[in-house]
Short mmCIF file of C-alpha atoms in Angstrom, two decimals:
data_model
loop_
_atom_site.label_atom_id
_atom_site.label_comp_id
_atom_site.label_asym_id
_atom_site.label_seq_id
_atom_site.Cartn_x
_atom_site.Cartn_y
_atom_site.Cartn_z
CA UNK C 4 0.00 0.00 0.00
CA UNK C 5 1.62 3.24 -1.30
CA UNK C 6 1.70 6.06 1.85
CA UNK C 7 0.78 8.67 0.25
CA UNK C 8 0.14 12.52 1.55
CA UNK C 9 -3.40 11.92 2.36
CA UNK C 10 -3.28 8.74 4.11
CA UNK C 11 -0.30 10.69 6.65
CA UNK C 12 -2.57 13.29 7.01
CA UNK C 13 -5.77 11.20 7.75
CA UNK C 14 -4.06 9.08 10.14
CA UNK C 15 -2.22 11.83 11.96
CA UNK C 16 -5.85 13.61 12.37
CA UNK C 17 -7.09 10.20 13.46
CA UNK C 18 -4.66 9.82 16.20
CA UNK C 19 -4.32 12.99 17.45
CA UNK C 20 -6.42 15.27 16.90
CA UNK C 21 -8.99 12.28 17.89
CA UNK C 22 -7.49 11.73 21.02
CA UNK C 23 -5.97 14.81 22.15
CA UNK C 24 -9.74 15.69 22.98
CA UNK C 25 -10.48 12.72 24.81
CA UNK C 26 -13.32 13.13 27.40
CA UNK C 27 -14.62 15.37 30.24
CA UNK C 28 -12.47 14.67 32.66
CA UNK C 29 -9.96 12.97 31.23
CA UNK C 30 -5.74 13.25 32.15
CA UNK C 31 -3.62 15.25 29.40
CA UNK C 32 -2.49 13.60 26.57
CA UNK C 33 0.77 11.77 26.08
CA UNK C 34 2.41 13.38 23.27
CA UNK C 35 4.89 11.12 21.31
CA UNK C 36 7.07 12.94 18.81
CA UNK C 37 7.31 11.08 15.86
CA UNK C 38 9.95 11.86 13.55
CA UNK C 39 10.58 9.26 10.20
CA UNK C 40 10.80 9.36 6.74
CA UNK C 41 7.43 9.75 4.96
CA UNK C 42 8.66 10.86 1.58
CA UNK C 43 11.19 10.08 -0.68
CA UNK C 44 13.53 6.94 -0.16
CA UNK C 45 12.96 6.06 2.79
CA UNK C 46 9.19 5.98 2.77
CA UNK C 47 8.37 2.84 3.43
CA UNK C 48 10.28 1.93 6.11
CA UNK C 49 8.61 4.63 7.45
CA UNK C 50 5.39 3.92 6.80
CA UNK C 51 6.60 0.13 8.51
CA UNK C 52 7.46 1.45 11.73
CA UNK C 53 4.65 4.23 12.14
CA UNK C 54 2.10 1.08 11.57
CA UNK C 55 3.62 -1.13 13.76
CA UNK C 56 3.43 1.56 16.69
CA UNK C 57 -0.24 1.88 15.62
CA UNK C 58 -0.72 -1.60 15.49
CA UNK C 59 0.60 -2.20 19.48
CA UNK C 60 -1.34 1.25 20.28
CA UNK C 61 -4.72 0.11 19.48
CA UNK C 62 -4.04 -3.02 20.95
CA UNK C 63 -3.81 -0.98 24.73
CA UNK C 64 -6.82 1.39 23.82
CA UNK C 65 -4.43 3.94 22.78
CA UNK C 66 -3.54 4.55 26.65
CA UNK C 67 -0.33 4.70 28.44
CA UNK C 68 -0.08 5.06 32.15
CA UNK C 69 -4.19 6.88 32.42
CA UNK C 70 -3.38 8.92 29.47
CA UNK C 71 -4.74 9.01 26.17
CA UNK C 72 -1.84 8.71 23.52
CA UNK C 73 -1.09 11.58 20.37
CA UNK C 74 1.18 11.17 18.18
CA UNK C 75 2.86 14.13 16.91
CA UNK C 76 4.92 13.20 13.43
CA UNK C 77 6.98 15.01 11.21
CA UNK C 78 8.98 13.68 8.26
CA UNK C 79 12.81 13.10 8.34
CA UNK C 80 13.13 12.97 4.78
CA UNK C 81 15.86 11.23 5.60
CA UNK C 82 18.42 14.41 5.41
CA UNK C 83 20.17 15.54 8.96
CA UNK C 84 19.55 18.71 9.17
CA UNK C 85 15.68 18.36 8.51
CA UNK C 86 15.59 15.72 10.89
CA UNK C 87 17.29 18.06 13.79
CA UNK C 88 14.50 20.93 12.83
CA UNK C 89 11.80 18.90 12.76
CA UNK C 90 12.93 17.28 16.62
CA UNK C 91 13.70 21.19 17.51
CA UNK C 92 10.28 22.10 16.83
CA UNK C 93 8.57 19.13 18.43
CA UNK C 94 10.71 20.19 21.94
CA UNK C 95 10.24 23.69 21.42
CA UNK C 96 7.06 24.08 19.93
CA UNK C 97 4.58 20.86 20.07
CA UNK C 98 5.89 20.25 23.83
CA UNK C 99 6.39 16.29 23.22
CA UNK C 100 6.67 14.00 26.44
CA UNK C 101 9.08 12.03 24.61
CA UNK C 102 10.59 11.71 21.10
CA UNK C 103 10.81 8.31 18.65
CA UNK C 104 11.89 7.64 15.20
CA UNK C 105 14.35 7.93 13.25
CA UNK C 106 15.93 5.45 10.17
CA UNK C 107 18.91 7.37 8.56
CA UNK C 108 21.92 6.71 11.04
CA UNK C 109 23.02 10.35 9.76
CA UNK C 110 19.83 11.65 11.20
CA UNK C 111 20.51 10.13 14.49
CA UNK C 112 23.98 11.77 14.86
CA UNK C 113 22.51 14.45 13.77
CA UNK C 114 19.81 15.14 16.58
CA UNK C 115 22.09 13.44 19.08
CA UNK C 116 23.54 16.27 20.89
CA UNK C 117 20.70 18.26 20.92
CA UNK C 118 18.66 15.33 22.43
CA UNK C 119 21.59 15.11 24.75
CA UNK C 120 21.59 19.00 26.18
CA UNK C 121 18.37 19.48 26.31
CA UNK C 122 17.78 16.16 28.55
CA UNK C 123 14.95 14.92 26.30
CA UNK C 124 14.44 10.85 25.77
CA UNK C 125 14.52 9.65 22.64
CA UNK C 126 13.73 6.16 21.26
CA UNK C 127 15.70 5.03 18.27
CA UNK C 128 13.38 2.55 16.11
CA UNK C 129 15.78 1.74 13.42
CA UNK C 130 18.95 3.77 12.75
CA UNK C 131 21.84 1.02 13.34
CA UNK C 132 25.38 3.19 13.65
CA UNK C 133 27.04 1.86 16.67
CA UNK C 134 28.49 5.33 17.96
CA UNK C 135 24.85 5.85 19.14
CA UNK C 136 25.80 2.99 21.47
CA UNK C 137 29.41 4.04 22.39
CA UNK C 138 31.41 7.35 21.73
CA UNK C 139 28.40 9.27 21.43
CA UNK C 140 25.94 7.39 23.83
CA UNK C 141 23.99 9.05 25.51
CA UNK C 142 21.89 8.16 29.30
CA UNK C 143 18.57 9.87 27.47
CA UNK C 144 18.85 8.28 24.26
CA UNK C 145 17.65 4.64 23.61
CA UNK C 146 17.56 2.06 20.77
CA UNK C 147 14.82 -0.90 20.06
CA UNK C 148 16.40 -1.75 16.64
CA UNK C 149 20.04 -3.19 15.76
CA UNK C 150 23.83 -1.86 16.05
CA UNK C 151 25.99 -2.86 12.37
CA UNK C 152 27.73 -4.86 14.60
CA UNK C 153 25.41 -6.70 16.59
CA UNK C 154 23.72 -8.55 12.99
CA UNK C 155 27.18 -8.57 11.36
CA UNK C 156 29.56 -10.05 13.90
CA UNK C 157 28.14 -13.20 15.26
CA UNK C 158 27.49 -14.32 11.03
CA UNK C 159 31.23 -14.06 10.84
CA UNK C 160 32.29 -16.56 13.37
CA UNK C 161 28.77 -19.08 11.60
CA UNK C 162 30.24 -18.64 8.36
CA UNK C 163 33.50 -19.74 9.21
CA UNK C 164 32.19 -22.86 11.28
CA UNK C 165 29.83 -23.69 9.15
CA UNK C 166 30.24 -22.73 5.19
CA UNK C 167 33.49 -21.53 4.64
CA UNK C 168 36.84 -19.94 6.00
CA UNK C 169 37.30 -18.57 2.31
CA UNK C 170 35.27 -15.32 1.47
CA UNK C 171 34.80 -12.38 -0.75
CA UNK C 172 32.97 -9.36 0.57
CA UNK C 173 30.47 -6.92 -1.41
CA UNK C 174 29.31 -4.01 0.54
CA UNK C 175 27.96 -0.44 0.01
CA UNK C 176 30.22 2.23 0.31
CA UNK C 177 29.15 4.24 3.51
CA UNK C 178 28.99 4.05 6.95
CA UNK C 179 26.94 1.16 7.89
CA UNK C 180 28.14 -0.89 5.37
CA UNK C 181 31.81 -0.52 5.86
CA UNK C 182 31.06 -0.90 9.86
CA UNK C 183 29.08 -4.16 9.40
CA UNK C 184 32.21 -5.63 7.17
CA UNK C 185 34.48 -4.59 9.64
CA UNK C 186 31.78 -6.23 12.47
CA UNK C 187 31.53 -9.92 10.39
CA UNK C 188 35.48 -9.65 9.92
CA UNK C 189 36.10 -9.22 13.63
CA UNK C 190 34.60 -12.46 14.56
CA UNK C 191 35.63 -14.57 10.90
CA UNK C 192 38.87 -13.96 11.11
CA UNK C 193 39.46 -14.92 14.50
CA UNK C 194 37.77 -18.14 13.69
CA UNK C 195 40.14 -19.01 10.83
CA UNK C 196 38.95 -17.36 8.16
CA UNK C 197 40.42 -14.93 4.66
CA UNK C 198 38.82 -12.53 3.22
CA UNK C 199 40.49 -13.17 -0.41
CA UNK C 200 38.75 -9.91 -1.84
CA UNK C 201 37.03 -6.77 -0.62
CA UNK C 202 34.65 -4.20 -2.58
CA UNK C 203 32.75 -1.41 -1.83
CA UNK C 204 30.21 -0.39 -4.43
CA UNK C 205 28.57 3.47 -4.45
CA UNK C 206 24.91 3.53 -3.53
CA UNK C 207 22.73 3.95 -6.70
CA UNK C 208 24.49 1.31 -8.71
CA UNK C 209 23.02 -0.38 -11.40
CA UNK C 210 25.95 -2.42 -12.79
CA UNK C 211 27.70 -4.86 -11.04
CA UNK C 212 29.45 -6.58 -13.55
CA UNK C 213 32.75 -5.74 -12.64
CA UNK C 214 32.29 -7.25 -9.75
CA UNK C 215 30.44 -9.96 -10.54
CA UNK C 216 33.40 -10.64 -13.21
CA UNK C 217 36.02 -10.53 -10.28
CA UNK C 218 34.30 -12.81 -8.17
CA UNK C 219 33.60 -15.83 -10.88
CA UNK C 220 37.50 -15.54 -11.61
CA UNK C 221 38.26 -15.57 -7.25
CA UNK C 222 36.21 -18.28 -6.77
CA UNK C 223 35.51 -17.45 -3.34
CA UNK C 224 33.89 -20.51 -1.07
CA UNK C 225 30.92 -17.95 -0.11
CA UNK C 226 30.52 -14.21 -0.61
CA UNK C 227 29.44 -11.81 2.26
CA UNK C 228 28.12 -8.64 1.81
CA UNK C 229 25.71 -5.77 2.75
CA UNK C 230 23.74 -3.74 -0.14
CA UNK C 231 20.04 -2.64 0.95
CA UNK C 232 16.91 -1.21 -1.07
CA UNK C 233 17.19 -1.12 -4.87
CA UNK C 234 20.87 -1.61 -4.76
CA UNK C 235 20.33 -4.91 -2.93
CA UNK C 236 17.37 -6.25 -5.80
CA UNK C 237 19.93 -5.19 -8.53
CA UNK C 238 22.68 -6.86 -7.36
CA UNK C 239 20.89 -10.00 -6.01
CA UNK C 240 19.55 -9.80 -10.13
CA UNK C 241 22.79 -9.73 -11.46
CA UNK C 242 24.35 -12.34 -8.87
CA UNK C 243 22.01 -14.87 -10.34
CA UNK C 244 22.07 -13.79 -14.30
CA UNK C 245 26.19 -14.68 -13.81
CA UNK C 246 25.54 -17.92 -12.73
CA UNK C 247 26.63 -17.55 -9.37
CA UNK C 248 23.39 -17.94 -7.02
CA UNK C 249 24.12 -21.52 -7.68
CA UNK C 250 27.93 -21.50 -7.62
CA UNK C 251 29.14 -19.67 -4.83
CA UNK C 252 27.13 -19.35 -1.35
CA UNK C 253 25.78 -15.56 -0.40
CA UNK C 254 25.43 -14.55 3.39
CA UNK C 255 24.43 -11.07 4.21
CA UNK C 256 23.02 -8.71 6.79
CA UNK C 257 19.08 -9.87 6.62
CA UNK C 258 18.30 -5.98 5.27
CA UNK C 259 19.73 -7.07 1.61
CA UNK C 260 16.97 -10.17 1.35
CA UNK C 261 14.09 -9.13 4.03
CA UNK C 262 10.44 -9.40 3.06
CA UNK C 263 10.33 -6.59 0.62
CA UNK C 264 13.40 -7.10 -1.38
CA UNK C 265 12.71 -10.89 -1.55
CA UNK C 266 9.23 -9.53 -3.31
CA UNK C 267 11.16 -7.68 -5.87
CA UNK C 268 13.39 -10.38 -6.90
CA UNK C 269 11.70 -13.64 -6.59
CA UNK C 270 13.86 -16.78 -7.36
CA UNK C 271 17.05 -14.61 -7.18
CA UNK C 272 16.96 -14.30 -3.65
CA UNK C 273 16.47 -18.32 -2.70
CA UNK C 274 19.33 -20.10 -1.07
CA UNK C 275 20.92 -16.71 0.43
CA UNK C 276 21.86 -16.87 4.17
CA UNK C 277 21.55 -13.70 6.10
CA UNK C 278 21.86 -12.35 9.89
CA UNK C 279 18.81 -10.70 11.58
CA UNK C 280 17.08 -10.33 14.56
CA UNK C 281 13.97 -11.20 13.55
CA UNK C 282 12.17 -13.29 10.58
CA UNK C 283 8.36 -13.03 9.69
CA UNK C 284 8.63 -17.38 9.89
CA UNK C 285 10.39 -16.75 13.50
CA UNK C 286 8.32 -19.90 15.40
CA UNK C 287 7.29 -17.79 18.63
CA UNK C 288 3.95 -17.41 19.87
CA UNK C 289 4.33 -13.95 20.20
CA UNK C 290 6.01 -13.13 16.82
CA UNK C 291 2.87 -15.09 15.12
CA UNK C 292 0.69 -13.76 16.97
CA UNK C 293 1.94 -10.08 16.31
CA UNK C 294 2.22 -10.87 12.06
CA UNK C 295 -1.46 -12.46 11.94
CA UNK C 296 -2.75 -9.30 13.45
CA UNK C 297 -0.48 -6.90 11.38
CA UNK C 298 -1.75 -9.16 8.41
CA UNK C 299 -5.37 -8.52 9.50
CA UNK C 300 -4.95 -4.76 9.74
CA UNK C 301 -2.85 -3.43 7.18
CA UNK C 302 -3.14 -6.15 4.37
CA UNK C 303 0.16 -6.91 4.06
CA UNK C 304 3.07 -9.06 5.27
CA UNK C 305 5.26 -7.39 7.99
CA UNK C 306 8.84 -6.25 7.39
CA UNK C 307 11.32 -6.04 9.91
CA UNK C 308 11.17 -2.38 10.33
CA UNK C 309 6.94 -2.66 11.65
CA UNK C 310 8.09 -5.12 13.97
CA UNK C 311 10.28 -2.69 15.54
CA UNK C 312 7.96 0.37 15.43
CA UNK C 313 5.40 -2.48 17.07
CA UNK C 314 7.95 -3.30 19.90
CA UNK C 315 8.69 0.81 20.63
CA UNK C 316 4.96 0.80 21.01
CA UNK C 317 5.26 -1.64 23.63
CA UNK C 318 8.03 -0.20 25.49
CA UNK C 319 6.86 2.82 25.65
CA UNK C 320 3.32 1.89 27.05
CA UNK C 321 5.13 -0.01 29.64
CA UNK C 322 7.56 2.94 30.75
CA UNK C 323 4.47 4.95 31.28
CA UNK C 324 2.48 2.78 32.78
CA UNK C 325 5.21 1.93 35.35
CA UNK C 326 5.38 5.60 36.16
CA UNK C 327 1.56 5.79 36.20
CA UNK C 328 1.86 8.30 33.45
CA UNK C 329 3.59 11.02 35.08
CA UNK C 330 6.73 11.58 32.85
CA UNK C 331 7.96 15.13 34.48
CA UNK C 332 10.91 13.67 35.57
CA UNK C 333 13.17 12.68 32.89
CA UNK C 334 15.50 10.62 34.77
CA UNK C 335 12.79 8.75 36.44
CA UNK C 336 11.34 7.96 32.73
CA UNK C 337 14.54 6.53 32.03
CA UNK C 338 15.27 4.15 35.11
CA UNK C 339 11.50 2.98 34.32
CA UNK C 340 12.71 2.36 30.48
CA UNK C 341 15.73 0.63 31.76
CA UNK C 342 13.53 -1.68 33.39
CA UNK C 343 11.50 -2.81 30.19
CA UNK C 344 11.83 -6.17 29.80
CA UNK C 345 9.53 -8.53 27.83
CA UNK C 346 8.81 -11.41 24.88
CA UNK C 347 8.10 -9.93 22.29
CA UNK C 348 7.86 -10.83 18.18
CA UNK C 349 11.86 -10.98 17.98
CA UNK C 350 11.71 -13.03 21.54
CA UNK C 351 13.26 -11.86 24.71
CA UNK C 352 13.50 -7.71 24.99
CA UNK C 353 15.61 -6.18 27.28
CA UNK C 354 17.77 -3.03 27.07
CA UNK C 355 21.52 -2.99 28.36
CA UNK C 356 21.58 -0.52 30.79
CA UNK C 357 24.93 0.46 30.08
CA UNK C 358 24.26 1.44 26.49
CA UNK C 359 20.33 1.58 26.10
CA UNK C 360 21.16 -0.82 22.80
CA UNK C 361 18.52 -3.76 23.09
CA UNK C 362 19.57 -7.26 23.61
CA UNK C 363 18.13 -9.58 21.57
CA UNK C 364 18.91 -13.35 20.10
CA UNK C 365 20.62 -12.80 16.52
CA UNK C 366 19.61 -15.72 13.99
CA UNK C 367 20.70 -16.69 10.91
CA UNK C 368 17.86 -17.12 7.96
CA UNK C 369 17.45 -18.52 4.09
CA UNK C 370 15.42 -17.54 1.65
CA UNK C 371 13.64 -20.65 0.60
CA UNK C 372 9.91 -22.08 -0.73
CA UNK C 373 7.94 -22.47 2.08
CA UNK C 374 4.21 -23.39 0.65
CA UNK C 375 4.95 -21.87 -3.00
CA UNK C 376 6.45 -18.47 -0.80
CA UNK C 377 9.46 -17.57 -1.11
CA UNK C 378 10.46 -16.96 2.62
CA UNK C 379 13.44 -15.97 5.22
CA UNK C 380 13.40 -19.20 7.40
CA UNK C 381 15.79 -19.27 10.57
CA UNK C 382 18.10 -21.99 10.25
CA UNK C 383 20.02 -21.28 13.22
CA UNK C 384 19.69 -19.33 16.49
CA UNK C 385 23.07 -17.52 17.33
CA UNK C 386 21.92 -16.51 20.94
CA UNK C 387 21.78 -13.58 22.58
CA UNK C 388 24.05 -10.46 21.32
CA UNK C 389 25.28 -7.60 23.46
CA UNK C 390 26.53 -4.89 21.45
CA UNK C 391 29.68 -4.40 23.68
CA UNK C 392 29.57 -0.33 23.62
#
């Protein structure tokens, strides 16, 4: 379902404006600043995570702690310095309780110290750069998604084990990709394993053949790499047009072959091996459960991305509650996030308190026909990761 202009404004009215009036009588509203990416690239995954929030809201009533819940949203376009205005004016001017959101890492740094100064708690619900997490942590700032690290480094040690100690690595030539290469080679090579030939591709490429080339005449024993969105459907194209989907094994981080990408490509994607911390086939109670109902609601499969926006929901509803809905103290808001702990779609969800990264069970999935549906299936459970901050 496209999310177009209309459909942001209806829903924003919806939520709101609907419950910011509430009834006689009732407490203030609980003001969630909302800030993701409803235009552009990015638009889907923010249309993901704003209906998995909606998704868990509905679910409690649309209360938190005796208060009736508003969400307050404003597009990130993806571009820092829009996504610092818009979280300026949502402190400044919309007086938010708290603030969520975010998918471009660059957007996270860039809001970071403001966030920081100004004492106000933020939620990260997908942005991945693991500074967020270490040199630039920060006591008010939290994470319910991923670090680069914590998906890439416990494939590397797998892949070594249990496919090859042999590998060539394709990855996408910015942060996130060069920091989950550096993650998967942490933990490969100190299981045994070479890295025989490194790449980096620019993002927005639609020819890989030079690659492609280089790795047919390396003859790598599996490739690892990281490519996401169109980049990842083009390559994943080409990798099987050269012959080499049946050849030469493909591991990656789970965003280059998750539920939408796997819809673009078909057949090109089957057999790949990637790292996530969720799958929509993940055999929990909880995670069927929570992809029957997203089904139900929105018509569509669930990505990765609405299962996080579904889980910052949660933890946020049970911060509140646990402080009975009286959030004037913004330390107090985050010893009661701290304390968040629950199973959840992804499993068992608990923050470090150290870091405010989540800890979560890292598993490794393939793409295969499940039921004439082409699928991510977990093939092995890699435990629970730490990102060590």
């Amino acid at each position: 379902m496209r999310y177009t202009r209309r459909r942001f404004l209806k829903q924003s009215l919806a939520v709101g404006v609907g419950l910011a009036m509430g009834v006689r009588g009732q407490r203030q509203a609980l003001r969630i600043g909302v800030v993701l990416p409803y235009s552009g690239v990015y638009a889907q995954l923010g249309q993901d995570i704003t209906d998995g929030m909606l998704l868990y809201f509905e679910e409690v009533k649309n209360q938190a702690g005796g208060r009736p819940i508003q969400l307050v949203r404003e597009d990130e376009t993806a571009d820092p310095s829009v996504a610092l205005r818009k979280v300026t004016k949502l402190v400044e001017q919309d007086r938010v309780d708290l603030l969520t959101g975010l998918v471009s890492t660059a957007s996270a740094y860039a809001v970071r110290d403001y966030v920081h100064n100004s004492r106000n708690v933020l939620i990260v619900s997908n942005a991945g750069g693991n500074a967020l997490t270490r040199e630039r942590k920060s006591p008010y700032i939290f994470r319910t998604s991923f670090t680069s690290w914590q998906i890439s480094f416990p494939l590397g040690r797998w892949m070594a084990e249990r496919v090859t100690k042999r590998v060539a690595v394709v990855a996408a030539d910015y942060a996130f990709g060069r920091e989950s290469v550096a993650a998967f080679k942490e933990s490969f090579l100190a299981a045994g394993g070479q890295v025989i030939q490194e790449t980096y591709t620019p993002l927005g490429s639609t020819d890989f053949s030079a690659v492609l080339t280089r790795l047919l005449q390396a003859r790598p024993g599996a490739v690892f790499g990281f490519l996401a969105g169109s980049d990842a459907a083009i390559f994943l194209r080409q990798y099987a047009q050269f012959g080499l989907k049946d050849m030469i094994p493909l591991a990656t981080t789970g965003f280059t072959v998750e539920e939408d990408v796997i819809r673009a490509v078909g057949q090109a994607a089957e057999g790949a091996y990637s790292s996530l911390h969720w799958a929509v086939r993940l055999a929990l109670p909880e995670n069927q459960r929570f992809v029957q109902a997203f089904r139900k609601r929105f018509g569509r499969t669930p990505s990765v991305y609405a299962m996080q926006g579904y889980d910052t929901a949660r933890v946020i509803v049970e911060a509140v509650n646990a402080l009975q809905g009286d959030l004037a103290n913004k330390d107090k808001l985050v010893e009661a996030l701290e304390g968040v702990r629950f199973r959840g779609p992804r499993g068992l969800f608990e923050f470090d308190p150290k870091t405010h990264q989540v800890i979560q069970n890292i598993y490794v999935r393939q793409v295969r026909n499940v039921g004439s549906e082409l699928a991510n299936v977990v093939v092995a459970d890699l435990g629970r990761v730490r990102d060590p901050g």
